CSV table of C-alpha atoms in Angstrom, one decimal:
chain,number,residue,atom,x,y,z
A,1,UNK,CA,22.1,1.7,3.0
A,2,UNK,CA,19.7,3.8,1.0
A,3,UNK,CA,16.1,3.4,2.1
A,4,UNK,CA,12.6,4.4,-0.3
A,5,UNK,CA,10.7,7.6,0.3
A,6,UNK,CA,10.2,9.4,3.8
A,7,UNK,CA,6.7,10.3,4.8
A,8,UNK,CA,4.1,10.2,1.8
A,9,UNK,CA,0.4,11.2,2.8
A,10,UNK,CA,-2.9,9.4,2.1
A,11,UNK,CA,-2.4,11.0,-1.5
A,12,UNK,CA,0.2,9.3,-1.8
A,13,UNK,CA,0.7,6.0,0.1
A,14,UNK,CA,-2.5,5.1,-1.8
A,15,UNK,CA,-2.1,6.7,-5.8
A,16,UNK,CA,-1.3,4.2,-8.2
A,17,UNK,CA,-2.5,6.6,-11.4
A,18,UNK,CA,-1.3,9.7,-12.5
A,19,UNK,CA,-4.1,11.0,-15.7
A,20,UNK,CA,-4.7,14.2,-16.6
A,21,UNK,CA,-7.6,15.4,-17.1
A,22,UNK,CA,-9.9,18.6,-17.2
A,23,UNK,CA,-12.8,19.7,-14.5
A,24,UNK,CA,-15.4,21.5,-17.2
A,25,UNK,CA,-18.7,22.0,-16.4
A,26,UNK,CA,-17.8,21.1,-12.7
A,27,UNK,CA,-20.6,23.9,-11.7
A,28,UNK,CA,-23.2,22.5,-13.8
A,29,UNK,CA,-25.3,19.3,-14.3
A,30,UNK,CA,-25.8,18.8,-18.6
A,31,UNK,CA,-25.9,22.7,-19.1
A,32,UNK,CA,-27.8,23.6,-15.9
A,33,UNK,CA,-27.1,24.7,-12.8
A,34,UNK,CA,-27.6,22.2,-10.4
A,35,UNK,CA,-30.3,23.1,-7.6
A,36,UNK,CA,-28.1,21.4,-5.1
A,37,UNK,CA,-25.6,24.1,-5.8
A,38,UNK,CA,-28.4,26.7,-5.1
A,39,UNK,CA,-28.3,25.2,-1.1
A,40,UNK,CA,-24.8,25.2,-1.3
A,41,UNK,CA,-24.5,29.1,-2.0
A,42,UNK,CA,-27.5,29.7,0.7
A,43,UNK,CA,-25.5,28.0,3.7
A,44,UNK,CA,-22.2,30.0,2.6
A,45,UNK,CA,-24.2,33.6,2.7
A,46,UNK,CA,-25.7,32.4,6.1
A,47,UNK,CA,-22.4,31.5,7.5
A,48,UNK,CA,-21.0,34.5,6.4
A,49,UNK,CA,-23.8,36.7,7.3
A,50,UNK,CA,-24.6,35.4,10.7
A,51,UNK,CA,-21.7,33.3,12.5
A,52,UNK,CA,-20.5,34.6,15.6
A,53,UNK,CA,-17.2,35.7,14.3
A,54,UNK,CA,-15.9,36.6,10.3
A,55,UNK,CA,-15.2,34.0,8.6
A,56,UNK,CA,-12.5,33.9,5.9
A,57,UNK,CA,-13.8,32.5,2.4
A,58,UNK,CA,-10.8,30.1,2.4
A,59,UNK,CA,-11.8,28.3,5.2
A,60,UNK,CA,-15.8,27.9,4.2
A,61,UNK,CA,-14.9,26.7,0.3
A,62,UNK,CA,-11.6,24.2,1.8
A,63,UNK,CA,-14.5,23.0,4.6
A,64,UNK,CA,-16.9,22.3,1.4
A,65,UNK,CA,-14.6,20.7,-1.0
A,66,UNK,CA,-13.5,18.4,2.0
A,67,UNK,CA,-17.3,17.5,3.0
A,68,UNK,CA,-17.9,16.7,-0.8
A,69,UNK,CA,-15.0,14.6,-1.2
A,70,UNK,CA,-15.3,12.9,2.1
A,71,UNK,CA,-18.7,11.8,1.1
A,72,UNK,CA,-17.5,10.0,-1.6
A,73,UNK,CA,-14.8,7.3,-0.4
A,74,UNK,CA,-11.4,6.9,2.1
A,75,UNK,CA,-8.9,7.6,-1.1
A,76,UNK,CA,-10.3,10.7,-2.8
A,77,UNK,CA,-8.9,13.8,-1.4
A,78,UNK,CA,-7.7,17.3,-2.2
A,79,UNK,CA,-4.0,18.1,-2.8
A,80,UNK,CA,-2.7,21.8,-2.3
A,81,UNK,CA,-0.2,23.2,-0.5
A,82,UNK,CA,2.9,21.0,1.0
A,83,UNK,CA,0.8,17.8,0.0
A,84,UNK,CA,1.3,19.0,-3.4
A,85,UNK,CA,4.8,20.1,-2.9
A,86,UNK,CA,5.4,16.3,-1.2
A,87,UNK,CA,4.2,14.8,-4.2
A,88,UNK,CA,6.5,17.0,-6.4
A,89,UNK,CA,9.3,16.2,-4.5
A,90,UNK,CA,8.4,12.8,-4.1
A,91,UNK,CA,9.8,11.7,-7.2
A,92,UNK,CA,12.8,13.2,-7.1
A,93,UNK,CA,13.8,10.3,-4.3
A,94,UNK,CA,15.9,11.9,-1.5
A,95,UNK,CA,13.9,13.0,1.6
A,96,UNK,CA,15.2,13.7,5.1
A,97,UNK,CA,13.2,11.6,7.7
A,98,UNK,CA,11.8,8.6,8.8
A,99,UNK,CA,11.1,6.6,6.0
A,100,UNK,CA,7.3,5.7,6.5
A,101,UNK,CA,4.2,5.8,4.8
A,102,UNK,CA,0.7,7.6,6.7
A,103,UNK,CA,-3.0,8.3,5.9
A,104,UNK,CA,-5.7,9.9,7.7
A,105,UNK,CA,-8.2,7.2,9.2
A,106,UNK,CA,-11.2,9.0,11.3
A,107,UNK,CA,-8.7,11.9,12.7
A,108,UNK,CA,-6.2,9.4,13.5
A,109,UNK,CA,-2.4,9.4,12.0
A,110,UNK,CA,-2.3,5.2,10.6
A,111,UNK,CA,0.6,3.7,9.7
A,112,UNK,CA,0.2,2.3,6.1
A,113,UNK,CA,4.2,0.5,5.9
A,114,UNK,CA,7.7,1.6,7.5
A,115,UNK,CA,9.7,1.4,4.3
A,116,UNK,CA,12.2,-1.8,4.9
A,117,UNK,CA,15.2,-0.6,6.5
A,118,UNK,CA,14.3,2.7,7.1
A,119,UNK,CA,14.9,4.8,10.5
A,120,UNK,CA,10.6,3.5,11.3
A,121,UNK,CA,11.7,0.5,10.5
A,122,UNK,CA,14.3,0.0,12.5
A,123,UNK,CA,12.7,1.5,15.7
A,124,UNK,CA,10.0,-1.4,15.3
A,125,UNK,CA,7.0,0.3,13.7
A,126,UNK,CA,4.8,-1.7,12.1
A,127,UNK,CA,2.0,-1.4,9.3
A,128,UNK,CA,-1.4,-0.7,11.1
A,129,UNK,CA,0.4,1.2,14.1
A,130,UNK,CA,-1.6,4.6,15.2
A,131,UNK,CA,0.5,7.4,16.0
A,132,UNK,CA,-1.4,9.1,18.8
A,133,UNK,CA,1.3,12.0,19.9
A,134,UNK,CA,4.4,13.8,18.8
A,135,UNK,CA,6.8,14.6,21.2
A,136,UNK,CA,4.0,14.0,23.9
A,137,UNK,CA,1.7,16.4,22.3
A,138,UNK,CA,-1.9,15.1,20.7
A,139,UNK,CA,-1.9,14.8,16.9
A,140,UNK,CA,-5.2,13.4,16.7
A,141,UNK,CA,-7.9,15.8,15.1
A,142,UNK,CA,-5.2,17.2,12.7
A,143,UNK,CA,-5.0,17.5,8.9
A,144,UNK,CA,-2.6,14.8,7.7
A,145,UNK,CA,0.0,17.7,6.3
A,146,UNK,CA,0.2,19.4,9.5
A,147,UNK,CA,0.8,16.0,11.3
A,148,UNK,CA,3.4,14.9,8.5
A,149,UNK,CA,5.4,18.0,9.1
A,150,UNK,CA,5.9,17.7,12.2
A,151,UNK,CA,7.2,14.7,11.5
A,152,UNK,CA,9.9,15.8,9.3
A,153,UNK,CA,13.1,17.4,10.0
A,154,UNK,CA,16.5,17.2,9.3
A,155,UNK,CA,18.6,14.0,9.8
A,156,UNK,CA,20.4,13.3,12.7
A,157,UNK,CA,17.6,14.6,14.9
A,158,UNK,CA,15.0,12.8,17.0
A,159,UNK,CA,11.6,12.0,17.3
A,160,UNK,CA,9.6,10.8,20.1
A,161,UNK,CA,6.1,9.1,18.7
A,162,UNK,CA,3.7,7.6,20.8
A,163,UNK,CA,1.8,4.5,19.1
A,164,UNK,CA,-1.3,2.8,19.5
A,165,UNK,CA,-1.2,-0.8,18.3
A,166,UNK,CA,-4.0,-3.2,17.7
A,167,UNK,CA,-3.3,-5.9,20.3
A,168,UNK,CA,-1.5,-4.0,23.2
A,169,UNK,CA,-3.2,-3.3,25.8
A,170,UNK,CA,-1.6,0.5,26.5
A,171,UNK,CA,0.3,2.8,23.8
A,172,UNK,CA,4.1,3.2,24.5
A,173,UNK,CA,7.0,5.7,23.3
A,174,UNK,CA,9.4,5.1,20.4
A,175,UNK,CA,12.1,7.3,19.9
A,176,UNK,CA,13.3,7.6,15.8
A,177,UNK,CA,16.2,9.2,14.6
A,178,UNK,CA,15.6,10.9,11.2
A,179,UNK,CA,17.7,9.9,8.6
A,180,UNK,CA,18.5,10.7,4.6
A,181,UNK,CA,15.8,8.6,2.7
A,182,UNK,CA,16.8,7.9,-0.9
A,183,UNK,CA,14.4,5.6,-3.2
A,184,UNK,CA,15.6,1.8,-3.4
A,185,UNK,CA,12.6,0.0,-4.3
A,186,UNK,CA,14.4,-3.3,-4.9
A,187,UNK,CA,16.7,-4.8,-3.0
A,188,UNK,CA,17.9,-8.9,-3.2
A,189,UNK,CA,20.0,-12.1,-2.2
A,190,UNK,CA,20.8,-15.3,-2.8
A,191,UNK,CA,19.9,-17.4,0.1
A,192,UNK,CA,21.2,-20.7,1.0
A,193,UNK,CA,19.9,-23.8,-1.3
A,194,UNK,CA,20.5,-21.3,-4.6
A,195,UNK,CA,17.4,-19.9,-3.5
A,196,UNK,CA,16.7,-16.0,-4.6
A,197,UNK,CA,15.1,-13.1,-2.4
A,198,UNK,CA,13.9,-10.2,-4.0
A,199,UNK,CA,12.1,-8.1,-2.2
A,200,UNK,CA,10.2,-4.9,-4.0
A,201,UNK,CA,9.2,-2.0,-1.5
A,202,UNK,CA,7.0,0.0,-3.3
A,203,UNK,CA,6.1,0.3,-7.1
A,204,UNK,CA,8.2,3.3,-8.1
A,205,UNK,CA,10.2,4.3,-11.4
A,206,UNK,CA,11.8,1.4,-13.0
A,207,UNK,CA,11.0,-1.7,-10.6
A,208,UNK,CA,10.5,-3.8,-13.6
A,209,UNK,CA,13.7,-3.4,-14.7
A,210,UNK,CA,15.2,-3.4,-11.3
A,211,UNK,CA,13.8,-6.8,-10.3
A,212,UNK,CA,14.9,-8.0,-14.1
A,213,UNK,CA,18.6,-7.0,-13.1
A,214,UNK,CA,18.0,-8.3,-10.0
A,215,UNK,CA,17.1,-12.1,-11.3
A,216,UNK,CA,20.0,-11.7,-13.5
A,217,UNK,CA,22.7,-11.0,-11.1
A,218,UNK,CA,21.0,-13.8,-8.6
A,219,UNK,CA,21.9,-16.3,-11.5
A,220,UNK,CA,25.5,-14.7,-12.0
A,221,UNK,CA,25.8,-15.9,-8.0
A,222,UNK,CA,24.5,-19.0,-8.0
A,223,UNK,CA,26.8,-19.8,-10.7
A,224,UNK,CA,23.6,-20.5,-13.3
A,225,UNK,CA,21.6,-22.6,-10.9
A,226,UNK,CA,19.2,-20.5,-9.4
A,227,UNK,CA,16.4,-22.7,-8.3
A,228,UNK,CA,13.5,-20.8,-7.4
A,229,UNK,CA,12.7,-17.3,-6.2
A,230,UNK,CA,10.7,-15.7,-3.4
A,231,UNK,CA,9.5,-12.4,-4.4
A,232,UNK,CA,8.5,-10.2,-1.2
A,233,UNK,CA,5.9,-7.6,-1.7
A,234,UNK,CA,4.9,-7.3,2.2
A,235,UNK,CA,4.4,-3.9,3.5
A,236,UNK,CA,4.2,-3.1,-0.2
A,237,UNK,CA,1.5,-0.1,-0.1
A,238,UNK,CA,1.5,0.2,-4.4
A,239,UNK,CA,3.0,2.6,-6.4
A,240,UNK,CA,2.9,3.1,-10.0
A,241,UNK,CA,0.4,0.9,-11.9
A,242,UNK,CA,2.7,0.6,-14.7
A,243,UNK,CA,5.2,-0.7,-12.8
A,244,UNK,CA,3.4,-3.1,-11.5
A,245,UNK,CA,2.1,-4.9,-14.9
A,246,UNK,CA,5.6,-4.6,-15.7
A,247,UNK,CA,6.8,-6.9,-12.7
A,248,UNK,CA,4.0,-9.2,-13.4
A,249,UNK,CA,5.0,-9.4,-17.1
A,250,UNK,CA,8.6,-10.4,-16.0
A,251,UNK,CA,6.9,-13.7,-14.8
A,252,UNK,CA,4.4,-14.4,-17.7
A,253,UNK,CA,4.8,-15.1,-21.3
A,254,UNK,CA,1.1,-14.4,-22.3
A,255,UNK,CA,-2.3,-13.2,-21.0
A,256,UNK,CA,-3.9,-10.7,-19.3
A,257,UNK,CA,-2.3,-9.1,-16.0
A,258,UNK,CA,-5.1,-6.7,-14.8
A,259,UNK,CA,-7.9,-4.8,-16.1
A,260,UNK,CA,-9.4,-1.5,-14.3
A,261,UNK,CA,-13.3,-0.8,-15.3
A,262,UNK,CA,-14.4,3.1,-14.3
A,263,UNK,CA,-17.7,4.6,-14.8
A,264,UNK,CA,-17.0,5.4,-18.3
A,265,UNK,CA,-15.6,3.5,-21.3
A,266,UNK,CA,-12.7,5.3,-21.6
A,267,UNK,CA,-11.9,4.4,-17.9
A,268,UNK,CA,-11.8,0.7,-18.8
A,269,UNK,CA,-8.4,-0.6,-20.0
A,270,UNK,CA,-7.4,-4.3,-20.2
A,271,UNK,CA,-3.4,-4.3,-19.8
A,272,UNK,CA,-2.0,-7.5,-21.0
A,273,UNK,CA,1.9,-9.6,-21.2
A,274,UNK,CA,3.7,-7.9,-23.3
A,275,UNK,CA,6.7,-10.2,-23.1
A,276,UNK,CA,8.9,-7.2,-22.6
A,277,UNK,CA,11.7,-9.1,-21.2
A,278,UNK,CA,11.1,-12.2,-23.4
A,279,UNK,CA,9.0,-14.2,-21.4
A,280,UNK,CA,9.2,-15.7,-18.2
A,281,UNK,CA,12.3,-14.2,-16.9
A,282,UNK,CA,12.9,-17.4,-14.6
A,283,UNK,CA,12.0,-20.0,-17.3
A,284,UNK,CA,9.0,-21.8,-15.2
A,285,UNK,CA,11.7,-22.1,-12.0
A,286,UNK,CA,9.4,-22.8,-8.8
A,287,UNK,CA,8.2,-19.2,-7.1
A,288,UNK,CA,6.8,-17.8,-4.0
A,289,UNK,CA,5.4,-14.4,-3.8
A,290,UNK,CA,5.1,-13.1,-0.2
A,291,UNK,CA,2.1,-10.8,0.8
A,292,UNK,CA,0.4,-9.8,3.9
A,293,UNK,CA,-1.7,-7.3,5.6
A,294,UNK,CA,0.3,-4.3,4.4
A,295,UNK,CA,0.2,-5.3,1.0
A,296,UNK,CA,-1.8,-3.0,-1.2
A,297,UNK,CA,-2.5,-1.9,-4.6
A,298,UNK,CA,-0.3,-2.3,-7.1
A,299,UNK,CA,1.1,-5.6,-4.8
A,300,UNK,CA,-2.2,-7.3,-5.0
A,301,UNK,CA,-2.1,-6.8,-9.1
A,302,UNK,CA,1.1,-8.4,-9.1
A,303,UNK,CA,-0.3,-11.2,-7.0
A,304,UNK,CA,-3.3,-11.4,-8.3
A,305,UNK,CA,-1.8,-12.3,-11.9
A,306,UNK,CA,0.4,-14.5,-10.2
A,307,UNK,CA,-2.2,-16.4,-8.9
A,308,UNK,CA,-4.9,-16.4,-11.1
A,309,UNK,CA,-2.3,-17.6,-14.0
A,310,UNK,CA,-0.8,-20.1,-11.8
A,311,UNK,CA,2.6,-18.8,-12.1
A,312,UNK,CA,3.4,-18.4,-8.5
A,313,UNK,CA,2.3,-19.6,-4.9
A,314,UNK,CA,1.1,-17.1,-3.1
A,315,UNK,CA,1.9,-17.2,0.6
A,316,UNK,CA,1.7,-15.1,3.7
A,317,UNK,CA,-2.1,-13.4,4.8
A,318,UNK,CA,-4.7,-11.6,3.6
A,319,UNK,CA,-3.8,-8.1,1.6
A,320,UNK,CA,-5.1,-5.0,2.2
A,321,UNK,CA,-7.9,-4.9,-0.4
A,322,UNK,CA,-7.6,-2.0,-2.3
A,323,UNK,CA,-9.1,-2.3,-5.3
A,324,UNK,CA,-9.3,1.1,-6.6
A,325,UNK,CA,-8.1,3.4,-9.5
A,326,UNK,CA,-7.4,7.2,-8.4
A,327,UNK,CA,-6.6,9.7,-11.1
A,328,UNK,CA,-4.6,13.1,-10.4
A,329,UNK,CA,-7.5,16.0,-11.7
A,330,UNK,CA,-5.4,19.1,-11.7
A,331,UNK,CA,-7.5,22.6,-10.6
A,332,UNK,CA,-4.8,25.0,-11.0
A,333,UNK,CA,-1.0,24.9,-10.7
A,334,UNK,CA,-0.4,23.4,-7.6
A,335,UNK,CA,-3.9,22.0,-6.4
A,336,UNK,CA,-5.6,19.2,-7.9
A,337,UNK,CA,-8.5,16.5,-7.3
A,338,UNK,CA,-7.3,12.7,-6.0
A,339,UNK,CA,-10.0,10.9,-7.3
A,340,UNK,CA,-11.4,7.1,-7.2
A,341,UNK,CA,-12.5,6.7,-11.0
A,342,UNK,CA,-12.2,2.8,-11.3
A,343,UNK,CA,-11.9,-0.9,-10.0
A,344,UNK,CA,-8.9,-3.4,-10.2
A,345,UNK,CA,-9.8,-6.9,-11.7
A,346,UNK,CA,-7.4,-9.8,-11.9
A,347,UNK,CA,-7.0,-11.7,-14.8
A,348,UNK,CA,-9.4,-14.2,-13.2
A,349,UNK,CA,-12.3,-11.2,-13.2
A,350,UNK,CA,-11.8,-11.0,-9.6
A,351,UNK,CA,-12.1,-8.0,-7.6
A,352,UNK,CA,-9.1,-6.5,-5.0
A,353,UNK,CA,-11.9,-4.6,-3.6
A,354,UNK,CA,-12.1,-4.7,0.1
A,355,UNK,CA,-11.5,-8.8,-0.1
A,356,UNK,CA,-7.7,-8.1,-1.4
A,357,UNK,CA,-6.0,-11.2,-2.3
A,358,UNK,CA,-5.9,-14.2,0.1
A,359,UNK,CA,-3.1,-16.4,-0.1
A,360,UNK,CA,-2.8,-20.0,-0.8
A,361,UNK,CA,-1.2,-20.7,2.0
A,362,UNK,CA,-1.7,-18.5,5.2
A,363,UNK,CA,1.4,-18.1,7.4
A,364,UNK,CA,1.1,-16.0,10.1
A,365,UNK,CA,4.0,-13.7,11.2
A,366,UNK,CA,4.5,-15.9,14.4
A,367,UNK,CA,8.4,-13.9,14.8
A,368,UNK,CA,6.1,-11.0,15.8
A,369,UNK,CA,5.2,-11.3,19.7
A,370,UNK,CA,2.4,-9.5,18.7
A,371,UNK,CA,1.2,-11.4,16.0
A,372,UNK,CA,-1.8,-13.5,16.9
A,373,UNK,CA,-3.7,-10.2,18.2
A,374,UNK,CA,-2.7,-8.2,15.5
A,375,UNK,CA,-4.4,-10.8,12.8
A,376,UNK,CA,-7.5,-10.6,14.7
A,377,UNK,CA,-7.4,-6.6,15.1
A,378,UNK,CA,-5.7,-5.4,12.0
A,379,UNK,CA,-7.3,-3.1,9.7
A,380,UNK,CA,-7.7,-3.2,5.8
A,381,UNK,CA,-9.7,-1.2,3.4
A,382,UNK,CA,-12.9,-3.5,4.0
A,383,UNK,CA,-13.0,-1.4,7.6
A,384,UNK,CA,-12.7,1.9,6.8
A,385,UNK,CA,-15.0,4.3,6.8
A,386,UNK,CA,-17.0,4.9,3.4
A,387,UNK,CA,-14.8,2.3,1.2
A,388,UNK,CA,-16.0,1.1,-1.4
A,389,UNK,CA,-18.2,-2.1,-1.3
A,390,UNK,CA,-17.0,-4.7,-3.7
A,391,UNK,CA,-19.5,-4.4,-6.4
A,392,UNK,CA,-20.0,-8.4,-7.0
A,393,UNK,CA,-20.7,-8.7,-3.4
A,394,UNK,CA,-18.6,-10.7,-0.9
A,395,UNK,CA,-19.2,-13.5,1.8
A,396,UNK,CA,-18.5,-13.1,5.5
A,397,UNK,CA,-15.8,-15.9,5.4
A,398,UNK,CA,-13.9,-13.5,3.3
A,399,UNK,CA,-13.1,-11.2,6.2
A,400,UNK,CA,-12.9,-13.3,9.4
A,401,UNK,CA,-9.1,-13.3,10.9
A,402,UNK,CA,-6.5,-15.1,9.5
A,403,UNK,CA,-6.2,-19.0,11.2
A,404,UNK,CA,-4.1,-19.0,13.5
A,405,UNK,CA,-4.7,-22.8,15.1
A,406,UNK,CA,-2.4,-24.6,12.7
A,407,UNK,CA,-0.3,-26.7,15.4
A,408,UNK,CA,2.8,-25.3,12.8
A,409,UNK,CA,2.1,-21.9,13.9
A,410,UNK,CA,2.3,-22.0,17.8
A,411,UNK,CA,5.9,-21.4,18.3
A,412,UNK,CA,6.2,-18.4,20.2
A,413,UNK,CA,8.8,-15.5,19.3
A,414,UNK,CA,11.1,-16.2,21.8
A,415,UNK,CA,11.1,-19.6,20.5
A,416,UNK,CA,11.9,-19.0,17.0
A,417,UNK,CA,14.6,-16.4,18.0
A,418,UNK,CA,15.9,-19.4,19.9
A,419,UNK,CA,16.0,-20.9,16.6
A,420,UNK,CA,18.0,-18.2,14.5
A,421,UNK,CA,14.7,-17.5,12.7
A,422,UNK,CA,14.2,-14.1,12.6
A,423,UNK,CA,11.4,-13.7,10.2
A,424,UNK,CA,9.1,-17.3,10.4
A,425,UNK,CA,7.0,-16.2,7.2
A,426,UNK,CA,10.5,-15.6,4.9
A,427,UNK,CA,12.1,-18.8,6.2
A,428,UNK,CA,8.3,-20.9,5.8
A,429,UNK,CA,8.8,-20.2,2.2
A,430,UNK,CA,12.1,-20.9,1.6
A,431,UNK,CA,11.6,-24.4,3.3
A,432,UNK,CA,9.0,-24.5,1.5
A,433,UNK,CA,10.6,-23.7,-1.4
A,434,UNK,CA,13.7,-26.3,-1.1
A,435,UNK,CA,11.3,-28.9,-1.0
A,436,UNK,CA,9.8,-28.4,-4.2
A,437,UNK,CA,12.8,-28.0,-5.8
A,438,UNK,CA,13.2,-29.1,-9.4
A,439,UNK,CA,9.3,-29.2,-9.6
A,440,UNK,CA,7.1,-26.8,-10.8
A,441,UNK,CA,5.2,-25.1,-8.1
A,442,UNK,CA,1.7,-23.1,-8.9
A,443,UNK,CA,-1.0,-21.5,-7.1
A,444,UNK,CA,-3.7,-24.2,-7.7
């Protein structure tokens, strides 16, 4: 099986817009010097003047660019180096390694998603897992590029990773074995019932047209009588933000999918159904889409259309709440700016930011023996440090834990396992789906 990507940093598990774009008058403030700048240049003589040991310029103008930009908010960062390099080699698809996605949260290595089927994956990490040590020694404190290499290597070889996971009450050990990572956003089947599964890993090159081909070849099986569709976008952490108004305009004939409003008007761009594929692709047949905690970005555009057009029920928990543009500002060749220029709003007006998209349905993961402590540890964008505040404001409500009382929801893993249900959110829909079948099933 081919899996999607190996390790992407922050830069990338969270960049869902590539623009160009130019950095004149970065030095100046309308034609001026800036004062501010005038501090700036003090501290850097004094430093290099007066510090107990020579200190190389490097060092003092990297430590500046990261103070500015780590003033500013958890997604804007500097790219040089191998994180450039990654993100070069990124879309060339075929990695050697372990098939997860990373970013830095207060020194700390956080697990964004383990790519479905992937060598993480398969060795049980999860999406909000810390990775505390590689190969017993401490990775906390490091710069995410040092930690991702270490990380890497060739397949075949191992990997021991010590995690941290909200809801346990001591880390453990997990051994990986690398592996050869090639991009397969898109994977699906039909289930019993005619039912289809698609489920869409990240928003990479061509995931429109793959989940298109996908539908099509799910009718071919169920001999023309497909009769609904669950479309999994859990552990989804984005990708491209064309892609994604292309997935959501597979499923609506008219409207608007998402806007994104930046300081400026030229940051504001309203993208709207385009009926690419000629409309709904499934022909109003009844449709889950599956989301949770992991799901960010570019998956909460796509859900948020869904919903807010009524096209879809939207099940699972909370999303991550990233509701934020960032556009690639190239400095020279192989460095460049990552940086937050705009908002996310669903058709609706609604913002992702920080209060993601809540389902219509919570269903807890209740498969996962972890599950009811990780819904009332897990971290999304609304707790990071220095995120954006959602400009409209929010209530309080919005944040509390997912439920977890509903008398539906109190099998325990072992229970379900006993069952043959290996995944209780997957199977909650497709029940859920059977049931409604030959009706039309929407959001509200």
């Amino acid at each position: 099986m081919k899996f999607a990507p190996v390790f992407r940093a922050a830069a990338l598990a969270s960049m869902i817009a590539l623009l160009p774009a130019t950095t004149a008058g970065f030095a100046q403030v309308e034609g001026r010097a800036s004062p501010e700048f005038a501090k700036l240049f003090a501290t850097y003589q004094r430093i290099k003047a007066s510090y107990v040991e020579p200190v190389e310029d490097e060092v003092l103008i990297r430590g500046a660019i990261d103070g500015m930009l780590g003033a500013l908010d958890p997604h804007s960062g500097y790219i040089d180096g191998a994180a450039f390099e990654r993100l070069t080699t990124m879309i060339d698809g075929e990695y050697q390694g372990l098939g997860i996605s990373v970013q830095m949260d207060d020194g700390a290595v956080k697990v964004i998603s383990p790519f479905k089927g992937s060598p993480a994956d398969e060795a049980g990490i999860k999406a909000g897992d810390y990775i505390t040590h590689i190969n017993g020694e401490l990775i906390y404190g490091l710069e995410i590029n040092e930690a991702v290499a270490q990380m890497r290597g060739p397949a075949g070889t191992s990997i021991e990773l010590t995690i941290f996971r909200l809801g346990r009450e001591s880390s453990f050990e997990v051994d990986v074995t690398r592996g050869v990572i090639e991009l397969e956003p898109v994977t699906w089947e039909l289930k019993p019932g005619n039912l289809g599964y698609i489920s869409v890993n990240e928003f990479s090159k061509d995931v429109g047209a793959d989940v298109y081909r996908g539908i099509r070849e799910l009718r071919a099986q169920a001999a023309g009588s497909l009769n609904g569709l669950v479309l999994d976008m859990r552990r989804n952490p984005g990708g491209s933000l064309d892609e994604s108004v292309a997935l959501a305009d597979l499923f609506l004939s008219e409207g608007q999918i998402v806007s994104q409003r930046g300081r400026h008007r030229r940051d504001t761009v309203f993208y709207e159904a385009e009926t690419v594929f000629r409309g709904d692709a499934l022909e109003g047949l009844p449709m889950i889409v599956l989301i949770d905690e992991g799901s960010a970005s570019a998956s909460e555009i796509v859900a948020g259309a869904m919903q807010d057009h009524n096209r879809a029920l939207v099940m699972g928990q909370r999303s991550f709440g990233k509701g934020s543009v960032q556009t690639l500002l190239p400095l020279s060749r192989d460095t460049a700016l990552k940086l937050t220029t705009a908002r996310y709003y669903t058709p609706a007006g609604r913002s992702l930011q920080e209060g993601g998209i809540e389902p219509d349905i919570t269903v807890p993961q209740i498969s996962d023996p972890d599950a009811a402590r990780r819904a009332r540890l897990s971290v999304r964008e609304s707790d990071l440090r220095g995120h954006l505040v959602n400009e409209v404001g929010l209530e309080d409500e919005i944040f509390e834990t997912d439920k977890m009382d509903d008398p539906r929801f109190q099998l325990t893993a072992e229970e379900l396992e006993e069952q043959g249900i290996e995944d209780f959110q997957l199977d909650y829909a497709l029940k859920t789906l059977r049931r409604t079948s030959g009706t039309s099933i929407a959001s509200r």
